[in-house]
Coordinates of C-alpha atoms and ligand atoms in Angstrom, one line a residue:
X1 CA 8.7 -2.1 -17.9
X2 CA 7.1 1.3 -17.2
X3 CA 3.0 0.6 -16.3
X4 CA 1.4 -1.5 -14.9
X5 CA -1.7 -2.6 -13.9
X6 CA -2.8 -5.0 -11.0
X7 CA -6.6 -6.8 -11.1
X8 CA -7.5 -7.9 -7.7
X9 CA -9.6 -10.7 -6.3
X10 CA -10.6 -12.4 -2.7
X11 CA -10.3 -11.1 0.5
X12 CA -8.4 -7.9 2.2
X13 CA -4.9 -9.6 2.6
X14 CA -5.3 -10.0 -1.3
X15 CA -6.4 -6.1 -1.5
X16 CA -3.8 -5.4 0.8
X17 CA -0.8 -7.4 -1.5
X18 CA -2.0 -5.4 -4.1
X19 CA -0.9 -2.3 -2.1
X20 CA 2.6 -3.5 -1.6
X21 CA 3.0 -5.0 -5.4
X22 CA 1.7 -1.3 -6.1
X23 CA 4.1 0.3 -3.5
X24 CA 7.4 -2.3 -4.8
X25 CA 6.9 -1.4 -8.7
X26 CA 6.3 2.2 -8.5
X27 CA 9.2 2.4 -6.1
X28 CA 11.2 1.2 -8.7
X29 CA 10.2 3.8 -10.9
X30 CA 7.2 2.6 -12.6
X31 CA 3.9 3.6 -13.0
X32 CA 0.5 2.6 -11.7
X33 CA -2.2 2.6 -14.8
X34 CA -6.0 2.4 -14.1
X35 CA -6.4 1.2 -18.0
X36 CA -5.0 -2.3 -18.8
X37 CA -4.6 -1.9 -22.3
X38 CA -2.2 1.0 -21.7
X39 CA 0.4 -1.7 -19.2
X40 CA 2.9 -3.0 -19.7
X41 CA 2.1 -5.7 -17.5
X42 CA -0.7 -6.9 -15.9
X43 CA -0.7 -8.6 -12.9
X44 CA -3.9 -11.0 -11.5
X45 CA -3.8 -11.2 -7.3
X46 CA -5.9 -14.2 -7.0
X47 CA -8.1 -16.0 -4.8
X48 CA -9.0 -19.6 -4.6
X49 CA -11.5 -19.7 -1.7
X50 CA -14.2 -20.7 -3.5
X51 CA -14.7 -22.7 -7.2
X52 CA -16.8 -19.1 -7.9
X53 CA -13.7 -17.1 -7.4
X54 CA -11.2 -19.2 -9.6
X55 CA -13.9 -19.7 -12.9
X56 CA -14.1 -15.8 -12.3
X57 CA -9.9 -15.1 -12.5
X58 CA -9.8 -17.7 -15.6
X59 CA -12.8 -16.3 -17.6
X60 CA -10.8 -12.7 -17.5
X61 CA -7.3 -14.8 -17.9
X62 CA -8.9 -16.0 -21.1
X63 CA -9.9 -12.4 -22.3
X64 CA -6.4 -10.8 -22.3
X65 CA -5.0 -13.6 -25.0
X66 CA -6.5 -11.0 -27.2
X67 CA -4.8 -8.0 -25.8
X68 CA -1.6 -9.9 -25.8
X69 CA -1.9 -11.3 -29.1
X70 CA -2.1 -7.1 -30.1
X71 CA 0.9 -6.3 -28.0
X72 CA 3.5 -9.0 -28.0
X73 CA 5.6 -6.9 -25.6
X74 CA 2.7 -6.7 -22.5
X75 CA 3.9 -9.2 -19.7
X76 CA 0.7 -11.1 -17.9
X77 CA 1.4 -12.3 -14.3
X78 CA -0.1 -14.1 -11.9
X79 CA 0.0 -14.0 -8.7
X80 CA -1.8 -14.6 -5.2
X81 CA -3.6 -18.0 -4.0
X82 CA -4.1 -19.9 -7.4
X83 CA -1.1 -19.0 -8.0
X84 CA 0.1 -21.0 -5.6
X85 CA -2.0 -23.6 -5.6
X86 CA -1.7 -24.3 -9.5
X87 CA 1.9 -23.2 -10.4
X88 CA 2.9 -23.7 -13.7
X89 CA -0.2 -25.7 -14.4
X90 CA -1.9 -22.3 -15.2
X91 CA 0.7 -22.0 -18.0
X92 CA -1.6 -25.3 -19.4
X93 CA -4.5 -23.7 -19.7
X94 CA -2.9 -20.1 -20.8
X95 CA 0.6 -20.7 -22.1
X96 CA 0.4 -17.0 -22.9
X97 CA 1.2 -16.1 -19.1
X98 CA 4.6 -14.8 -18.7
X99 CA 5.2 -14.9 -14.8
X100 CA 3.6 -16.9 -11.6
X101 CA 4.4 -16.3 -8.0
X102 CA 2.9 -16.8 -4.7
X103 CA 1.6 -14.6 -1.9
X104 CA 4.6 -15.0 -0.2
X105 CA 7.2 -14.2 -2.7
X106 CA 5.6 -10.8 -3.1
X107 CA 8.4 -9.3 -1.2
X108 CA 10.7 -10.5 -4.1
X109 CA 8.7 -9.2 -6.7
X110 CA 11.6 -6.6 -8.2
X111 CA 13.8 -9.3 -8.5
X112 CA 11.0 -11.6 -10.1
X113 CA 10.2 -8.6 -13.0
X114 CA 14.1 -8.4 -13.8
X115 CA 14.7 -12.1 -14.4
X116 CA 11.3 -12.1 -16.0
X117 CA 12.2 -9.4 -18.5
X118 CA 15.7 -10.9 -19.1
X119 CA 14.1 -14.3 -20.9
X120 CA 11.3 -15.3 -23.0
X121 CA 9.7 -18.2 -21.6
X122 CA 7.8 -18.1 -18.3
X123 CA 9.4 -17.8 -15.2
X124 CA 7.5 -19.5 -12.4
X125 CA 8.4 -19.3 -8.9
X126 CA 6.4 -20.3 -6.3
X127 CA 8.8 -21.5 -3.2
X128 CA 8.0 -18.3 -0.8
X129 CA 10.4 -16.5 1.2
X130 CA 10.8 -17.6 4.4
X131 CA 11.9 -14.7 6.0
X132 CA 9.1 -12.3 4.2
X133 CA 7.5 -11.6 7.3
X134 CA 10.4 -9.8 8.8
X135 CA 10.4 -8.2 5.7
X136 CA 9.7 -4.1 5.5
X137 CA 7.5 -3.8 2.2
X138 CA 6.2 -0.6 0.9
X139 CA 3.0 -0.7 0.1
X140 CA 0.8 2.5 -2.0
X141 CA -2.5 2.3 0.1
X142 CA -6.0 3.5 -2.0
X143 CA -7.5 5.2 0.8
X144 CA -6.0 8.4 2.3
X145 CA -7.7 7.9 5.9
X146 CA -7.9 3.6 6.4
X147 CA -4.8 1.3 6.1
X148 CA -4.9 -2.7 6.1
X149 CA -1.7 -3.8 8.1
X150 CA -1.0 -7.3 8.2
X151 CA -0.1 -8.4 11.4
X152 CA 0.4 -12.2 10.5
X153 CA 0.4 -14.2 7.5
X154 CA -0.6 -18.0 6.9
X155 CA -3.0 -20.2 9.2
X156 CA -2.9 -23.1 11.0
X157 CA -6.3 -24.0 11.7
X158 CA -7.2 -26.4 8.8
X159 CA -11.0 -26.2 8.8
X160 CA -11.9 -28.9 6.4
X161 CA -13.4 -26.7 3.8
X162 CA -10.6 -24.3 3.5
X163 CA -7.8 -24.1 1.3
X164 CA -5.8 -21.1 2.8
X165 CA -3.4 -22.9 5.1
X166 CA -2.5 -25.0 1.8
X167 CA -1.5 -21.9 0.3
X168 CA -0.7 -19.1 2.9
X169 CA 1.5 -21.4 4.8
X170 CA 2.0 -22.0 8.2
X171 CA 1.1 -19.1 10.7
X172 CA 4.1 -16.7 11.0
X173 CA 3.7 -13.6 13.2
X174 CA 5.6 -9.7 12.1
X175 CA 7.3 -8.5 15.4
X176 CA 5.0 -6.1 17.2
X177 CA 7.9 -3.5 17.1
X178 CA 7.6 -3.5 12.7
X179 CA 3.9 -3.1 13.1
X180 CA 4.1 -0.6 15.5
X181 CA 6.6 1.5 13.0
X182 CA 4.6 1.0 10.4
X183 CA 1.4 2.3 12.7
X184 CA 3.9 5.2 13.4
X185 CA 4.5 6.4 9.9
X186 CA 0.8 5.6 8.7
X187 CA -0.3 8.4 12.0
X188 CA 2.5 10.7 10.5
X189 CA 1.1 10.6 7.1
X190 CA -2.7 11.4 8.1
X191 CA -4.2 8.0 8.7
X192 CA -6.4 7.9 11.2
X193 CA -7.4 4.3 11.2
X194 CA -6.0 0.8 10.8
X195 CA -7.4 -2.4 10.5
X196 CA -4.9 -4.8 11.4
X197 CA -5.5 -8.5 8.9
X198 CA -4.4 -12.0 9.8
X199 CA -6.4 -15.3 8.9
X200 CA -6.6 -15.8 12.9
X201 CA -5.3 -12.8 14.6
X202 CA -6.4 -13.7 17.9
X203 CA -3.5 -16.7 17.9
X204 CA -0.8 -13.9 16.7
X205 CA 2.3 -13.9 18.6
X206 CA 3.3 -17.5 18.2
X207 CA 6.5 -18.4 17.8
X208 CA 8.0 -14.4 18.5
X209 CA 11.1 -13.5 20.3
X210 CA 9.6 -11.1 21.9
X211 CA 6.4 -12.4 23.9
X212 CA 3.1 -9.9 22.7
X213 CA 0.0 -11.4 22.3
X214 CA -2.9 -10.1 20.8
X215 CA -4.3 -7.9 23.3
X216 CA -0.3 -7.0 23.9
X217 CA 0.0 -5.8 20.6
X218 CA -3.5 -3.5 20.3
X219 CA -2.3 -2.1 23.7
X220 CA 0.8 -0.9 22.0
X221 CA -0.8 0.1 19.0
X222 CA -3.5 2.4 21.5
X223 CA -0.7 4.5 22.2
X224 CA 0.3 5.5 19.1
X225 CA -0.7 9.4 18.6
X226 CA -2.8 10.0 15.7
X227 CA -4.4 6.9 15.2
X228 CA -8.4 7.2 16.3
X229 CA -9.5 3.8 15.4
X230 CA -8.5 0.0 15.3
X231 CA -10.1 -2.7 13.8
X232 CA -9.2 -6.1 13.4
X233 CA -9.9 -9.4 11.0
X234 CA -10.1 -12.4 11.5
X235 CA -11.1 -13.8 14.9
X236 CA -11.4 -17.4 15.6
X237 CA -13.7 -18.1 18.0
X238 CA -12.0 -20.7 19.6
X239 CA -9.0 -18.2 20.3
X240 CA -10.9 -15.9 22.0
X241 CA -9.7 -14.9 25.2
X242 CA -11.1 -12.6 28.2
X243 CA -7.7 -10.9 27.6
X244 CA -9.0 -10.5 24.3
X245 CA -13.0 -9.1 25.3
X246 CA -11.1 -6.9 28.6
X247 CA -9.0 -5.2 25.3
X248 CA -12.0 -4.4 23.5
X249 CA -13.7 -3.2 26.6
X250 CA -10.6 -0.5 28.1
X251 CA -8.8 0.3 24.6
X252 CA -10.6 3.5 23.5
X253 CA -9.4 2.7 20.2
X254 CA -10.4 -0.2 19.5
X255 CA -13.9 0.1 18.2
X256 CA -16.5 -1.5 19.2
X257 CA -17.0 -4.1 16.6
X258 CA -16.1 -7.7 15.7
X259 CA -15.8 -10.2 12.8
X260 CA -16.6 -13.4 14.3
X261 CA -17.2 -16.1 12.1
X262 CA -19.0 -19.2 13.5
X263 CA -20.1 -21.0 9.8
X264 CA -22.7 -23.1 11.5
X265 CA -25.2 -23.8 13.8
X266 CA -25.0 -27.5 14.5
X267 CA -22.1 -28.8 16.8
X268 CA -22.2 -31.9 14.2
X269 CA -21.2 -29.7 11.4
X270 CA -18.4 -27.8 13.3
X271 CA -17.0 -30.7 14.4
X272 CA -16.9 -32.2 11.0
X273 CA -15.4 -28.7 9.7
X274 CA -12.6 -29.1 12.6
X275 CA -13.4 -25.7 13.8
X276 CA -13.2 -27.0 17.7
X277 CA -15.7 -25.3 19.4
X278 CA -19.2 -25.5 20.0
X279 CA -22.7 -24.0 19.2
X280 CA -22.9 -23.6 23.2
X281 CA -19.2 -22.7 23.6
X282 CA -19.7 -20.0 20.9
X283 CA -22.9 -18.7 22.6
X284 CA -20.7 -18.1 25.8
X285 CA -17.8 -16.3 23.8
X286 CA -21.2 -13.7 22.8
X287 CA -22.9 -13.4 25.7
X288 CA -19.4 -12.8 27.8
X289 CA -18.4 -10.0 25.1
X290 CA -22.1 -8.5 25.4
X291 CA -21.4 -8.3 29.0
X292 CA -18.7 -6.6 28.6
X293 CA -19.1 -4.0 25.6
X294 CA -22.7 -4.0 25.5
X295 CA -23.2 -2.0 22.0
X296 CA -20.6 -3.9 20.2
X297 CA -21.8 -5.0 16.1
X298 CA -21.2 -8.2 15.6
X299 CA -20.9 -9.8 12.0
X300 CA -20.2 -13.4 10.9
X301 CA -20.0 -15.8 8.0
X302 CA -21.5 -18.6 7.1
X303 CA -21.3 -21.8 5.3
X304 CA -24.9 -23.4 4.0
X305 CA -24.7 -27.1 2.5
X306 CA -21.4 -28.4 4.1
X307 CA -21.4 -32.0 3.6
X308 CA -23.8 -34.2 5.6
X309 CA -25.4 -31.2 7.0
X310 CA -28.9 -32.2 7.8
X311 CA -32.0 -30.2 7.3
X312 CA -32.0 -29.8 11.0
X313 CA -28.1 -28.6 11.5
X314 CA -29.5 -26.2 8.9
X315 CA -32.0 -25.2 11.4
X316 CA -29.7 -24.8 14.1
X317 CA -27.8 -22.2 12.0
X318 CA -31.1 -20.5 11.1
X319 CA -32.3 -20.6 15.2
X320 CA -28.3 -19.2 16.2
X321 CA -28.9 -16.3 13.5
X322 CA -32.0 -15.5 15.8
X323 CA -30.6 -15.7 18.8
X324 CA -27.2 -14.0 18.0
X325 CA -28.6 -11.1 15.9
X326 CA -26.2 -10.2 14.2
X327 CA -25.2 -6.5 12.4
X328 CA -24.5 -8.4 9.3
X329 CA -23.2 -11.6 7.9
X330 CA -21.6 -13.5 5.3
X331 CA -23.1 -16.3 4.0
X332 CA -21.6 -19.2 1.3
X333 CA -22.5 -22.0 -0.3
X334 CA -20.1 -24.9 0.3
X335 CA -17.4 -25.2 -2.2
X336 CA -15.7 -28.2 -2.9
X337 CA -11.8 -27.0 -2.7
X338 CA -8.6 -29.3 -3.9
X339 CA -6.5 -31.3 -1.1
X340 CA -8.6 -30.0 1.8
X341 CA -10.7 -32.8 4.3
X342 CA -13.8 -32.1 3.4
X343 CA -13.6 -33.9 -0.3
X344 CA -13.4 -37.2 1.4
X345 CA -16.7 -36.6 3.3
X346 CA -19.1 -38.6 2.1
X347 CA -23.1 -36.7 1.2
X348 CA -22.1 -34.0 -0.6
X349 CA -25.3 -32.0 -1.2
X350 CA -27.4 -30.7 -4.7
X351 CA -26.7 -27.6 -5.9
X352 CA -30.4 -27.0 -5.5
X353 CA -30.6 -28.0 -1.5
X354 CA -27.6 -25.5 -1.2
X355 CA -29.0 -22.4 -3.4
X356 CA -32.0 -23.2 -0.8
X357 CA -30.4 -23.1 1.8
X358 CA -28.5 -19.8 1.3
X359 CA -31.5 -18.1 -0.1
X360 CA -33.5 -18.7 3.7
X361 CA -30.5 -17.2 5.5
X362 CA -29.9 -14.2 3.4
X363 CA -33.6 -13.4 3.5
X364 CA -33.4 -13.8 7.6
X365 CA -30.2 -12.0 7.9
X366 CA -31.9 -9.0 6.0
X367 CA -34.6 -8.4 8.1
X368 CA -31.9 -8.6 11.5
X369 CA -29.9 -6.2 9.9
X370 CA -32.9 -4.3 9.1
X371 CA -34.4 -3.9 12.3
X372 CA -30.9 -3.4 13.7
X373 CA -30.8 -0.5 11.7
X374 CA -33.8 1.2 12.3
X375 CA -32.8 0.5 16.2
X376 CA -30.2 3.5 15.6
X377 CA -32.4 6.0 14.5
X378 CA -32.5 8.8 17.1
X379 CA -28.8 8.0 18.6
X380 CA -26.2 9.8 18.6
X381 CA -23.0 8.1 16.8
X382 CA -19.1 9.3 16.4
X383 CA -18.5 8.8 12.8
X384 CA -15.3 9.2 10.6
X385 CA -15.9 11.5 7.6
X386 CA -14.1 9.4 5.0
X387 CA -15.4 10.8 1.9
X388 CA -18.7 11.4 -0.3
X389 CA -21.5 9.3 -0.8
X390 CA -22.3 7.2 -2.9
X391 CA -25.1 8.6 -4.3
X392 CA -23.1 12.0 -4.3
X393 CA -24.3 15.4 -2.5
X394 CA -23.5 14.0 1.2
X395 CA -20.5 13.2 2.9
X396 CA -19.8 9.7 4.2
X397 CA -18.5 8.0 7.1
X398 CA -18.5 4.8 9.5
X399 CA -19.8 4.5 12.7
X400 CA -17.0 2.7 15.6
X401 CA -19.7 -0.1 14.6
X402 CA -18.3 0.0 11.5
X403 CA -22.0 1.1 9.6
X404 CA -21.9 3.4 6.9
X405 CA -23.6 6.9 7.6
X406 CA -24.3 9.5 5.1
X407 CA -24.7 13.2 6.5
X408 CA -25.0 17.0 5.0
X409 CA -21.6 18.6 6.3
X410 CA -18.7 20.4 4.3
X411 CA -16.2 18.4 2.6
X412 CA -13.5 20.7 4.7
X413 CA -14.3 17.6 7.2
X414 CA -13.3 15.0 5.5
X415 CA -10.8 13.2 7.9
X416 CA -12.5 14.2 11.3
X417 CA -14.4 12.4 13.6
X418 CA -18.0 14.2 14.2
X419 CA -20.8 13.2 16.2
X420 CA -23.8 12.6 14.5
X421 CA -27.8 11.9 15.5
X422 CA -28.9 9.1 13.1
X423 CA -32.1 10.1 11.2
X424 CA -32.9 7.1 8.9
X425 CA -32.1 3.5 8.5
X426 CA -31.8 1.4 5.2
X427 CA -30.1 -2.0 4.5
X428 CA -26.7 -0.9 3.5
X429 CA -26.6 2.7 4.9
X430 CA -27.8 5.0 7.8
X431 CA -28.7 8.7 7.4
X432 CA -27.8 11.3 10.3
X433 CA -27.4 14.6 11.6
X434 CA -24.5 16.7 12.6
X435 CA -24.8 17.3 16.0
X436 CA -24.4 20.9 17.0
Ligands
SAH501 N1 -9.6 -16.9 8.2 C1 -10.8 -16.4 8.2 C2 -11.5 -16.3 6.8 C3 -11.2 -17.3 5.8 S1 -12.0 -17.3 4.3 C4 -11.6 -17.2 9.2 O1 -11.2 -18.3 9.6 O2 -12.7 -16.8 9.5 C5 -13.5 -16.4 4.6 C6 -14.7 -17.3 4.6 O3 -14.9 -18.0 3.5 C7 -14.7 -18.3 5.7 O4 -15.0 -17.8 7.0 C8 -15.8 -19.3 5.2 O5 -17.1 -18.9 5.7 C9 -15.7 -19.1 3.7 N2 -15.1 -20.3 3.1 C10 -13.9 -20.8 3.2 N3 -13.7 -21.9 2.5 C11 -14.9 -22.1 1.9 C12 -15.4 -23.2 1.1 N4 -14.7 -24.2 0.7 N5 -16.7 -23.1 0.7 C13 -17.5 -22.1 1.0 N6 -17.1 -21.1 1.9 C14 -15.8 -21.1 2.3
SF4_502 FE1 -9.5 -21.2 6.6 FE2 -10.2 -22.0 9.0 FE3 -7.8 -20.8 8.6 FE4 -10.0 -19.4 8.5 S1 -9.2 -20.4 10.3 S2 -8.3 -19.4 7.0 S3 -11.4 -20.8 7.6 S4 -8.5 -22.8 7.8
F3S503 FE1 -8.8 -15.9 -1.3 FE2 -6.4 -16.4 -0.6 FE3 -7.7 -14.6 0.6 S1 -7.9 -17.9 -1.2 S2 -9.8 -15.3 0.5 S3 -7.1 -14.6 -1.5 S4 -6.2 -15.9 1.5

């Protein structure tokens, strides 16, 4: 094999795989191709979160029989959460598919092409490593400036809804000495931010010789030179702690923004989605943090149309978006997933009630995040040039708050921290001024 070509879907860890499947093939000599008709093989990093999501990996599954049918020697792999979830089942629906493997055999994945390439019928292999987070994985990052680091892999939450600890595992920490070498040699190369990922990063540490905690580990990670920002996903809300709000607060790298997802309003729905805290419990989490880093951005996600939820536990979600104001948020439809709690529930809801549902709180969330915006105009922000804009002609970059902010300045800054006074507000994007 000498190209290939990887097609991602779901969330950052998935992103973030892709990196290392990127950084493991073209370490062993092969090449990285932006055109899938030009690979060798092609490799799907899936995601099963949502019913959405897996339609969307079959539909292009189904379009490559063509391309494979054209070029009988182009391998097609699968890989990431369906992967996992389905195993050789996929090879049912498309028995052109010549390799499956799981998100955590990716650290195997050199030894998976060679045996692949060595027979003709599929090779599936789907039984993890259980020592791959010890593992040290290159991994070919696609931005120059921001790098995902995992931190921990696997969750053991088991919200009712959610299919991830079915297929991630059970929650396994890296050692905080790996992350911080990794941290290390991202600084060296010219990265000047890291967001570390986890499904729960707040619980990391369990189960680690060495005892670091969360805060523990982004006090280490504060030292190392060269790295200006750190940011973090996912936090449960349950986990916390005033260790965890006293980091944000005194770590001047840590920025000022978190990704706190409370999914509803109604402490009859979160109790149903085993997410063991409360509407009140959650409020208290906010208002301690606000206490204590008063202009952090605070963004969330939401599920509408979980089973049994009433019109008025809608309600409740709608009155906490109020209340909570939040910078942004992301907001689902419930989605019926295989093996998890939640199918047993009885009063599943229409289609109809949830499209509803999710059309009132996106339209509320965009006026928030509008006003929030417009609140910035006339402050004075430290942003990190990252690049152009989208639209072209500017330069880009991202407020500690994590907001996008186009502004007039050379390219020759790309990479720098500037300060900036914000001029104009949209939905998606700010507008500012170099400061002198
Ligand atoms: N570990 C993270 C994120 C998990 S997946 C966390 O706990 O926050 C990201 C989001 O997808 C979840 O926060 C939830 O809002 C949504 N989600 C997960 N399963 C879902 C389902 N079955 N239907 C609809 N949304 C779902
Ligand atoms: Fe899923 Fe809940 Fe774990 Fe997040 S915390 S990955 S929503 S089970
Ligand atoms: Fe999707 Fe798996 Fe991430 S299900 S959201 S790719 S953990």
């Amino acid at each position: 094999m000498k190209s290939f070509h990887i097609i991602t879907f779901g969330c950052q860890m998935n992103e973030h795989d892709s990196e290392r499947m990127t950084g493991i093939l073209e370490e062993r000599g092969c090449l990285s191709t932006s055109d899938a008709a030009q690979a060798d093989m092609i490799i799907f990093n899936t995601c099963s979160i949502r019913e959405k999501a897996e339609q969307k990996f079959y539909s292009e599954l189904g379009r490559l029989k063509d391309l494979k049918i054209a070029h009988p020697g182009l391998k097609i792999a699968v890989a990431g959460c369906i992967a996992q979830q389905e195993g050789s089942q996929i090879l049912s629906r498309a028995p052109y598919v010549d390799l499956i493997f799981g998100p955590s055999d990716i650290g195997r994945l050199s030894n998976l092409v060679d045996r692949n390439q060595a027979r003709t019928a599929p090779l599936v292999d789907i039984t993890g490593d259980p020592g791959y987070h010890h593992k040290q994985i290159p991994a070919t990052r696609v931005d120059k400036l921001k790098a995902w680091v995992s931190i921990m892999y696997g969750c053991d939450n088991f919200c009712t809804y959610c299919v991830v600890p079915y297929l991630r595992g059970r929650e396994r920490s890296r050692c905080p000495g790996d992350i911080v070498a990794e941290v290390r040699g991202l600084a060296e190369k010219g990265f000047k931010e890291v967001t570390l990922l986890g499904q729960n990063v707040n619980s990391y540490g369990k189960g680690l010789e060495e005892r670091t905690d969360f805060p523990g580990l982004l006090k280490l990670l504060n030292d190392v030179h060269g790295i200006e920002r750190i940011r973090f996903m996912t936090s449960h809300p349950r986990d916390l702690s005033d260790r965890l709000i006293a980091a944000l607060r005194d770590l001047p790298k840590v920025c000022e923004a978190l990704h706190l997802p409370v999914q509803s309003g109604s402490d009859a729905v979160l109790s149903s989605m085993n997410r063991r805290y409360t509407r009140d419990g959650y409020l208290d989490r906010i208002k301690k943090l606000r206490t204590a880093v008063p202009d952090l951005a605070l963004t969330t996600d939401i599920i509408v149309g979980f089973p049994g939820e009433t019109q008025q536990d809608f309600e409740m979600t709608m009155q906490l978006l109020e209340e909570v104001r939040y910078d942004g948020i992301f907001a689902f439809k419930y989605s019926k997933r295989p093996g998890t709690a939640a199918l047993t529930l009885t009063d599943h809801l229409s289609e109809d009630i949830k499209e509803k549902r999710l059309d009132r709180v996106l339209t509320l969330q965009k006026e928030i995040s509008r006003q929030i915006n417009k609140e910035q105009i006339g402050t004075v922000k430290e942003i990190l040039l990252d690049g152009i804009s989208k639209k072209g002609g500017k330069l880009a970059g991202r407020t500690r708050g994590n907001k996008t902010v186009n502004v007039e300045a050379p390219a020759s800054l790309i990479g720098s921290l500037a300060r900036v006074t914000i001029t104009s507000a949209g939905l998606s994007s700010l507008t500012g001024q170099l400061c002198e």
